[in-house]
């Protein structure tokens, strides 16, 4: 079983829709949770960074962490064609020294005008 | 503006050739990483370095080596390229033992014929 599971999609939605992207994980030691966005032929860039359970909002984006269920989500409100990209969840532990980041395989999102 | 620069965006090499992929960061980061990204497999860590002349194996180091002679530069070496090393290679960096945000380069698409 992979440590981090993410549906690769593709996910296709109309412009203006609310998008929900999700990841599950198996290792309860993960403490930091991230979402990266990757446009075609580009490197990933950090979108959201959260620590512990709860919600974090940034503009149209909301990151949600539920540690009891080992489940994280990214919501995109009023989705735009410019949101079309691959979204990768990522997480790492917090036990001193350097900690490796573990990535999901990414969900490809297409927002149709 | 922070920057991770990968010297080659697209390379085509023949089986058995030696391949150098170079990465330079301008953020004075201690940590640098090489990942490969493949469809259905996501981002996989090849090697990382947390200091000059230091290196640590990631999840898939076989067939690769690295060099970090200067803090800002991290090179990935394929001693004898094989077709199964055809992939997108991504360099990243971050600062400090906790890591924090990973900054990625734009990637190097390598095709081995």
Short mmCIF file of N, CA, C and O in Angstrom, two decimals, chain A residues 6-113:
data_model
loop_
_atom_site.label_atom_id
_atom_site.label_comp_id
_atom_site.label_asym_id
_atom_site.label_seq_id
_atom_site.Cartn_x
_atom_site.Cartn_y
_atom_site.Cartn_z
N UNK A 6 -3.81 9.15 -4.17
CA UNK A 6 -4.48 10.28 -4.81
C UNK A 6 -5.03 9.82 -6.15
O UNK A 6 -4.32 9.17 -6.92
N UNK A 7 -6.28 10.12 -6.41
CA UNK A 7 -6.92 9.76 -7.66
C UNK A 7 -6.32 10.60 -8.79
O UNK A 7 -6.33 11.83 -8.71
N UNK A 8 -5.79 9.97 -9.85
CA UNK A 8 -5.13 10.76 -10.90
C UNK A 8 -6.07 11.52 -11.82
O UNK A 8 -5.64 12.38 -12.59
N UNK A 9 -7.39 11.19 -11.75
CA UNK A 9 -8.34 11.85 -12.65
C UNK A 9 -8.21 11.28 -14.05
O UNK A 9 -7.90 10.10 -14.21
N UNK A 10 -8.43 12.06 -15.11
CA UNK A 10 -8.63 13.51 -15.07
C UNK A 10 -10.01 13.91 -14.57
O UNK A 10 -10.95 13.16 -14.67
N UNK A 11 -10.07 15.11 -14.02
CA UNK A 11 -11.29 15.69 -13.52
C UNK A 11 -11.62 16.90 -14.40
O UNK A 11 -10.78 17.79 -14.55
N UNK A 12 -12.81 16.89 -14.97
CA UNK A 12 -13.21 17.96 -15.88
C UNK A 12 -14.45 18.64 -15.32
O UNK A 12 -15.44 17.95 -15.04
N UNK A 13 -14.39 19.96 -15.14
CA UNK A 13 -15.51 20.70 -14.55
C UNK A 13 -15.78 21.96 -15.37
O UNK A 13 -14.87 22.47 -16.05
N UNK A 14 -17.01 22.48 -15.32
CA UNK A 14 -17.30 23.75 -16.00
C UNK A 14 -16.76 24.93 -15.18
O UNK A 14 -16.66 24.86 -13.95
N UNK A 15 -16.44 25.99 -15.86
CA UNK A 15 -15.99 27.22 -15.20
C UNK A 15 -17.02 27.64 -14.15
O UNK A 15 -18.23 27.61 -14.39
N UNK A 16 -16.51 28.05 -12.98
CA UNK A 16 -17.39 28.49 -11.91
C UNK A 16 -17.75 27.40 -10.91
O UNK A 16 -18.29 27.70 -9.85
N UNK A 17 -17.45 26.16 -11.24
CA UNK A 17 -17.79 25.04 -10.35
C UNK A 17 -16.88 25.05 -9.11
O UNK A 17 -15.79 25.63 -9.11
N UNK A 18 -17.35 24.36 -8.07
CA UNK A 18 -16.51 24.11 -6.90
C UNK A 18 -15.81 22.77 -7.13
O UNK A 18 -16.44 21.77 -7.46
N UNK A 19 -14.50 22.78 -6.96
CA UNK A 19 -13.70 21.58 -7.19
C UNK A 19 -13.23 21.03 -5.84
O UNK A 19 -12.82 21.79 -4.96
N UNK A 20 -13.30 19.73 -5.71
CA UNK A 20 -12.80 19.07 -4.50
C UNK A 20 -11.73 18.05 -4.91
O UNK A 20 -12.00 17.14 -5.69
N UNK A 21 -10.53 18.22 -4.38
CA UNK A 21 -9.42 17.31 -4.65
C UNK A 21 -9.02 16.67 -3.32
O UNK A 21 -8.98 17.35 -2.29
N UNK A 22 -8.71 15.37 -3.36
CA UNK A 22 -8.52 14.66 -2.10
C UNK A 22 -7.32 13.74 -2.12
O UNK A 22 -6.91 13.26 -3.18
N UNK A 23 -6.78 13.49 -0.92
CA UNK A 23 -5.74 12.49 -0.74
C UNK A 23 -5.98 11.76 0.58
O UNK A 23 -6.46 12.38 1.54
N UNK A 24 -5.66 10.50 0.60
CA UNK A 24 -5.64 9.76 1.86
C UNK A 24 -4.22 9.31 2.13
O UNK A 24 -3.40 9.19 1.20
N UNK A 25 -3.92 9.08 3.39
CA UNK A 25 -2.58 8.63 3.74
C UNK A 25 -2.66 7.59 4.84
O UNK A 25 -3.66 7.48 5.56
N UNK A 26 -1.60 6.82 4.98
CA UNK A 26 -1.63 5.70 5.92
C UNK A 26 -0.74 5.92 7.14
O UNK A 26 -0.93 5.27 8.17
N UNK A 27 0.22 6.85 7.06
CA UNK A 27 1.19 7.03 8.12
C UNK A 27 0.75 8.16 9.05
O UNK A 27 0.76 9.34 8.67
N UNK A 28 0.40 7.82 10.28
CA UNK A 28 -0.10 8.84 11.22
C UNK A 28 1.00 9.79 11.68
O UNK A 28 0.73 10.78 12.36
N UNK A 29 2.25 9.52 11.32
CA UNK A 29 3.35 10.41 11.69
C UNK A 29 3.41 11.68 10.83
O UNK A 29 4.12 12.62 11.17
N UNK A 30 2.68 11.70 9.73
CA UNK A 30 2.68 12.91 8.90
C UNK A 30 2.07 14.07 9.68
O UNK A 30 1.01 13.94 10.29
N UNK A 31 2.78 15.21 9.66
CA UNK A 31 2.34 16.37 10.43
C UNK A 31 2.10 17.60 9.56
O UNK A 31 1.31 18.45 9.90
N UNK A 32 2.85 17.71 8.47
CA UNK A 32 2.76 18.86 7.59
C UNK A 32 2.15 18.42 6.27
O UNK A 32 2.55 17.40 5.71
N UNK A 33 1.21 19.23 5.79
CA UNK A 33 0.46 18.84 4.59
C UNK A 33 0.49 19.99 3.60
O UNK A 33 0.30 21.16 3.97
N UNK A 34 0.72 19.66 2.35
CA UNK A 34 0.90 20.67 1.33
C UNK A 34 0.14 20.30 0.08
O UNK A 34 -0.14 19.13 -0.18
N UNK A 35 -0.20 21.31 -0.67
CA UNK A 35 -0.73 21.14 -2.03
C UNK A 35 0.15 21.94 -2.99
O UNK A 35 0.43 23.12 -2.76
N UNK A 36 0.58 21.23 -4.03
CA UNK A 36 1.36 21.87 -5.09
C UNK A 36 0.52 21.87 -6.36
O UNK A 36 -0.23 20.94 -6.63
N UNK A 37 0.71 22.90 -7.17
CA UNK A 37 0.07 23.01 -8.47
C UNK A 37 1.16 22.92 -9.53
O UNK A 37 2.20 23.57 -9.41
N UNK A 38 0.90 22.13 -10.57
CA UNK A 38 1.87 21.96 -11.63
C UNK A 38 1.20 22.18 -12.98
O UNK A 38 0.36 21.37 -13.40
N UNK A 39 1.58 23.25 -13.64
CA UNK A 39 1.11 23.49 -14.99
C UNK A 39 1.90 22.62 -15.96
O UNK A 39 3.03 22.20 -15.67
N UNK A 40 1.32 22.38 -17.13
CA UNK A 40 1.95 21.53 -18.12
C UNK A 40 3.35 22.03 -18.47
O UNK A 40 3.56 23.22 -18.69
N UNK A 41 4.31 21.13 -18.47
CA UNK A 41 5.71 21.41 -18.82
C UNK A 41 6.39 22.39 -17.87
O UNK A 41 7.35 23.08 -18.24
N UNK A 42 5.87 22.47 -16.64
CA UNK A 42 6.49 23.31 -15.62
C UNK A 42 6.75 22.49 -14.37
O UNK A 42 6.22 21.38 -14.21
N UNK A 43 7.57 23.03 -13.45
CA UNK A 43 7.76 22.38 -12.17
C UNK A 43 6.62 22.71 -11.22
O UNK A 43 5.91 23.69 -11.40
N UNK A 44 6.41 21.88 -10.19
CA UNK A 44 5.36 22.17 -9.21
C UNK A 44 5.68 23.45 -8.43
O UNK A 44 6.85 23.78 -8.21
N UNK A 45 4.61 24.13 -7.99
CA UNK A 45 4.77 25.30 -7.13
C UNK A 45 3.82 25.16 -5.95
O UNK A 45 2.70 24.66 -6.10
N UNK A 46 4.28 25.61 -4.79
CA UNK A 46 3.47 25.45 -3.58
C UNK A 46 2.24 26.33 -3.64
O UNK A 46 2.31 27.52 -3.93
N UNK A 47 1.10 25.71 -3.30
CA UNK A 47 -0.18 26.42 -3.29
C UNK A 47 -0.65 26.66 -1.85
O UNK A 47 -1.04 27.76 -1.48
N UNK A 48 -0.62 25.61 -1.05
CA UNK A 48 -1.09 25.70 0.33
C UNK A 48 -0.19 24.84 1.23
O UNK A 48 0.30 23.80 0.81
N UNK A 49 -0.03 25.29 2.48
CA UNK A 49 0.84 24.60 3.44
C UNK A 49 0.13 24.64 4.78
O UNK A 49 -0.16 25.71 5.30
N UNK A 50 -0.17 23.49 5.35
CA UNK A 50 -0.90 23.46 6.63
C UNK A 50 -0.21 22.53 7.61
O UNK A 50 0.47 21.57 7.23
N UNK A 51 -0.40 22.83 8.86
CA UNK A 51 0.10 21.99 9.95
C UNK A 51 -1.07 21.64 10.85
O UNK A 51 -1.82 22.51 11.25
N UNK A 52 -1.23 20.38 11.15
CA UNK A 52 -2.28 19.84 12.02
C UNK A 52 -3.65 19.91 11.35
O UNK A 52 -3.80 20.34 10.21
N UNK A 53 -4.64 19.45 12.06
CA UNK A 53 -6.00 19.36 11.50
C UNK A 53 -6.65 20.74 11.40
O UNK A 53 -6.25 21.69 12.05
N UNK A 54 -7.69 20.81 10.57
CA UNK A 54 -8.44 22.05 10.44
C UNK A 54 -8.42 22.56 9.03
O UNK A 54 -8.01 21.88 8.11
N UNK A 55 -8.92 23.78 8.87
CA UNK A 55 -9.02 24.42 7.57
C UNK A 55 -8.08 25.60 7.45
O UNK A 55 -7.78 26.27 8.44
N UNK A 56 -7.63 25.84 6.23
CA UNK A 56 -6.85 27.04 5.94
C UNK A 56 -7.33 27.60 4.61
O UNK A 56 -7.44 26.85 3.64
N UNK A 57 -7.63 28.88 4.61
CA UNK A 57 -8.20 29.50 3.42
C UNK A 57 -7.23 30.53 2.84
O UNK A 57 -6.56 31.27 3.57
N UNK A 58 -7.18 30.57 1.50
CA UNK A 58 -6.38 31.57 0.82
C UNK A 58 -7.09 31.92 -0.49
O UNK A 58 -6.98 31.17 -1.47
N UNK A 59 -7.83 33.00 -0.45
CA UNK A 59 -8.57 33.40 -1.64
C UNK A 59 -9.62 32.36 -2.00
O UNK A 59 -10.45 31.98 -1.18
N UNK A 60 -9.56 31.84 -3.22
CA UNK A 60 -10.55 30.84 -3.67
C UNK A 60 -10.18 29.42 -3.22
O UNK A 60 -10.92 28.49 -3.49
N UNK A 61 -9.05 29.27 -2.56
CA UNK A 61 -8.56 27.95 -2.19
C UNK A 61 -8.73 27.70 -0.68
O UNK A 61 -8.43 28.58 0.13
N UNK A 62 -9.19 26.50 -0.34
CA UNK A 62 -9.28 26.07 1.05
C UNK A 62 -8.66 24.70 1.18
O UNK A 62 -9.04 23.78 0.44
N UNK A 63 -7.72 24.58 2.11
CA UNK A 63 -7.11 23.28 2.40
C UNK A 63 -7.69 22.77 3.71
O UNK A 63 -7.85 23.52 4.67
N UNK A 64 -8.02 21.49 3.71
CA UNK A 64 -8.65 20.87 4.88
C UNK A 64 -7.88 19.62 5.25
O UNK A 64 -7.51 18.82 4.38
N UNK A 65 -7.62 19.46 6.55
CA UNK A 65 -6.91 18.28 7.04
C UNK A 65 -7.75 17.62 8.11
O UNK A 65 -8.18 18.26 9.06
N UNK A 66 -7.98 16.33 7.97
CA UNK A 66 -8.67 15.54 8.97
C UNK A 66 -7.73 14.40 9.37
O UNK A 66 -7.69 13.36 8.73
N UNK A 67 -6.99 14.61 10.45
CA UNK A 67 -6.00 13.60 10.86
C UNK A 67 -6.65 12.34 11.37
O UNK A 67 -6.09 11.25 11.25
N UNK A 68 -7.82 12.45 11.97
CA UNK A 68 -8.48 11.24 12.51
C UNK A 68 -8.85 10.29 11.39
O UNK A 68 -8.81 9.07 11.55
N UNK A 69 -9.16 10.84 10.22
CA UNK A 69 -9.51 10.01 9.06
C UNK A 69 -8.34 9.83 8.11
O UNK A 69 -8.46 9.11 7.11
N UNK A 70 -7.23 10.52 8.38
CA UNK A 70 -6.06 10.50 7.49
C UNK A 70 -6.48 10.90 6.07
O UNK A 70 -6.25 10.17 5.08
N UNK A 71 -7.05 12.08 6.00
CA UNK A 71 -7.68 12.54 4.76
C UNK A 71 -7.43 14.04 4.62
O UNK A 71 -7.66 14.78 5.58
N UNK A 72 -6.94 14.46 3.45
CA UNK A 72 -6.79 15.88 3.22
C UNK A 72 -7.50 16.27 1.93
O UNK A 72 -7.62 15.45 1.01
N UNK A 73 -7.95 17.51 1.89
CA UNK A 73 -8.70 17.99 0.74
C UNK A 73 -8.24 19.38 0.34
O UNK A 73 -7.76 20.15 1.18
N UNK A 74 -8.43 19.69 -0.92
CA UNK A 74 -8.24 21.04 -1.44
C UNK A 74 -9.52 21.40 -2.18
O UNK A 74 -9.94 20.67 -3.08
N UNK A 75 -10.13 22.52 -1.78
CA UNK A 75 -11.33 23.01 -2.45
C UNK A 75 -10.98 24.26 -3.24
O UNK A 75 -10.27 25.15 -2.75
N UNK A 76 -11.51 24.32 -4.45
CA UNK A 76 -11.34 25.51 -5.28
C UNK A 76 -12.73 26.05 -5.59
O UNK A 76 -13.54 25.35 -6.20
N UNK A 77 -12.97 27.26 -5.14
CA UNK A 77 -14.27 27.90 -5.42
C UNK A 77 -14.18 28.70 -6.71
O UNK A 77 -13.10 29.18 -7.09
N UNK A 78 -15.33 28.84 -7.37
CA UNK A 78 -15.40 29.66 -8.59
C UNK A 78 -14.22 29.32 -9.52
O UNK A 78 -13.42 30.18 -9.89
N UNK A 79 -14.12 28.06 -9.87
CA UNK A 79 -12.97 27.61 -10.65
C UNK A 79 -12.87 28.34 -11.99
O UNK A 79 -13.87 28.69 -12.62
N UNK A 80 -11.63 28.57 -12.41
CA UNK A 80 -11.32 29.32 -13.63
C UNK A 80 -10.51 28.43 -14.58
O UNK A 80 -9.80 27.53 -14.15
N UNK A 81 -10.58 28.72 -15.87
CA UNK A 81 -9.74 27.95 -16.81
C UNK A 81 -8.26 27.99 -16.45
O UNK A 81 -7.54 27.02 -16.69
N UNK A 82 -7.81 29.07 -15.82
CA UNK A 82 -6.40 29.16 -15.41
C UNK A 82 -6.06 28.22 -14.26
O UNK A 82 -4.87 28.04 -13.94
N UNK A 83 -7.08 27.61 -13.65
CA UNK A 83 -6.83 26.60 -12.61
C UNK A 83 -6.53 25.24 -13.21
O UNK A 83 -6.18 24.30 -12.48
N UNK A 84 -6.66 25.10 -14.51
CA UNK A 84 -6.38 23.82 -15.18
C UNK A 84 -4.90 23.48 -15.00
O UNK A 84 -4.02 24.21 -15.46
N UNK A 85 -4.65 22.39 -14.32
CA UNK A 85 -3.28 21.99 -13.94
C UNK A 85 -3.37 20.64 -13.25
O UNK A 85 -4.46 20.10 -13.05
N UNK A 86 -2.22 20.12 -12.88
CA UNK A 86 -2.18 18.92 -12.04
C UNK A 86 -1.91 19.35 -10.61
O UNK A 86 -1.02 20.18 -10.37
N UNK A 87 -2.69 18.83 -9.68
CA UNK A 87 -2.57 19.19 -8.26
C UNK A 87 -2.01 18.00 -7.49
O UNK A 87 -2.56 16.90 -7.53
N UNK A 88 -0.90 18.23 -6.83
CA UNK A 88 -0.22 17.18 -6.07
C UNK A 88 -0.35 17.45 -4.58
O UNK A 88 -0.01 18.56 -4.13
N UNK A 89 -0.82 16.46 -3.85
CA UNK A 89 -0.75 16.60 -2.40
C UNK A 89 0.63 16.11 -1.95
O UNK A 89 1.29 15.32 -2.65
N UNK A 90 1.08 16.61 -0.82
CA UNK A 90 2.39 16.24 -0.30
C UNK A 90 2.35 16.33 1.22
O UNK A 90 1.60 17.12 1.78
N UNK A 91 3.16 15.54 1.87
CA UNK A 91 3.17 15.56 3.32
C UNK A 91 4.50 15.09 3.86
O UNK A 91 5.26 14.39 3.16
N UNK A 92 4.81 15.52 5.09
CA UNK A 92 6.04 15.06 5.72
C UNK A 92 5.85 14.93 7.22
O UNK A 92 4.92 15.48 7.79
N UNK A 93 6.79 14.19 7.84
CA UNK A 93 6.74 13.97 9.28
C UNK A 93 7.46 15.11 9.99
O UNK A 93 8.00 16.01 9.36
N UNK A 94 7.52 15.03 11.29
CA UNK A 94 8.18 16.07 12.07
C UNK A 94 8.89 15.43 13.25
O UNK A 94 8.39 15.46 14.36
N UNK A 95 10.02 14.77 12.99
CA UNK A 95 10.69 14.10 14.09
C UNK A 95 12.17 14.43 14.11
O UNK A 95 12.99 13.60 14.43
N UNK A 96 12.51 15.64 13.76
CA UNK A 96 13.90 16.09 13.84
C UNK A 96 14.72 15.72 12.63
O UNK A 96 14.42 14.77 11.93
N UNK A 97 15.77 16.48 12.39
CA UNK A 97 16.62 16.23 11.23
C UNK A 97 15.88 16.51 9.94
O UNK A 97 14.82 17.11 9.93
N UNK A 98 16.45 16.07 8.83
CA UNK A 98 15.79 16.31 7.56
C UNK A 98 14.64 15.31 7.40
O UNK A 98 14.79 14.13 7.67
N UNK A 99 13.52 15.77 6.96
CA UNK A 99 12.37 14.90 6.73
C UNK A 99 11.95 14.92 5.27
O UNK A 99 11.68 15.96 4.70
N UNK A 100 11.88 13.74 4.70
CA UNK A 100 11.50 13.60 3.30
C UNK A 100 10.04 13.97 3.09
O UNK A 100 9.20 13.70 3.93
N UNK A 101 9.79 14.60 1.94
CA UNK A 101 8.42 14.90 1.55
C UNK A 101 7.91 13.76 0.67
O UNK A 101 8.60 13.32 -0.25
N UNK A 102 6.73 13.27 0.99
CA UNK A 102 6.08 12.21 0.20
C UNK A 102 4.95 12.82 -0.60
O UNK A 102 4.09 13.51 -0.04
N UNK A 103 4.95 12.56 -1.90
CA UNK A 103 3.95 13.16 -2.80
C UNK A 103 2.90 12.13 -3.23
O UNK A 103 3.21 10.94 -3.37
N UNK A 104 1.68 12.62 -3.47
CA UNK A 104 0.70 11.84 -4.21
C UNK A 104 1.04 11.91 -5.69
O UNK A 104 1.91 12.68 -6.11
N UNK A 105 0.35 11.09 -6.51
CA UNK A 105 0.70 11.05 -7.93
C UNK A 105 0.12 12.23 -8.70
O UNK A 105 0.50 12.46 -9.84
N UNK A 106 -0.78 12.99 -8.07
CA UNK A 106 -1.33 14.17 -8.74
C UNK A 106 -2.67 13.90 -9.39
O UNK A 106 -2.88 12.81 -9.94
N UNK A 107 -3.56 14.89 -9.30
CA UNK A 107 -4.86 14.84 -9.99
C UNK A 107 -4.86 15.90 -11.08
O UNK A 107 -4.62 17.08 -10.80
N UNK A 108 -5.14 15.48 -12.30
CA UNK A 108 -5.19 16.42 -13.41
C UNK A 108 -6.56 17.06 -13.48
O UNK A 108 -7.57 16.35 -13.57
N UNK A 109 -6.62 18.36 -13.42
CA UNK A 109 -7.88 19.11 -13.44
C UNK A 109 -7.97 19.93 -14.72
O UNK A 109 -7.02 20.63 -15.10
N UNK A 110 -9.14 19.86 -15.35
CA UNK A 110 -9.41 20.72 -16.50
C UNK A 110 -10.69 21.50 -16.21
O UNK A 110 -11.72 20.91 -15.90
N UNK A 111 -10.61 22.82 -16.32
CA UNK A 111 -11.77 23.69 -16.13
C UNK A 111 -12.19 24.20 -17.50
O UNK A 111 -11.43 24.90 -18.18
N UNK A 112 -13.40 23.82 -17.89
CA UNK A 112 -13.90 24.13 -19.24
C UNK A 112 -14.59 25.49 -19.24
O UNK A 112 -15.49 25.72 -18.45
N UNK A 113 -14.19 26.41 -20.16
CA UNK A 113 -14.83 27.75 -20.20
C UNK A 113 -16.30 27.64 -20.59
O UNK A 113 -16.69 26.74 -21.33
#
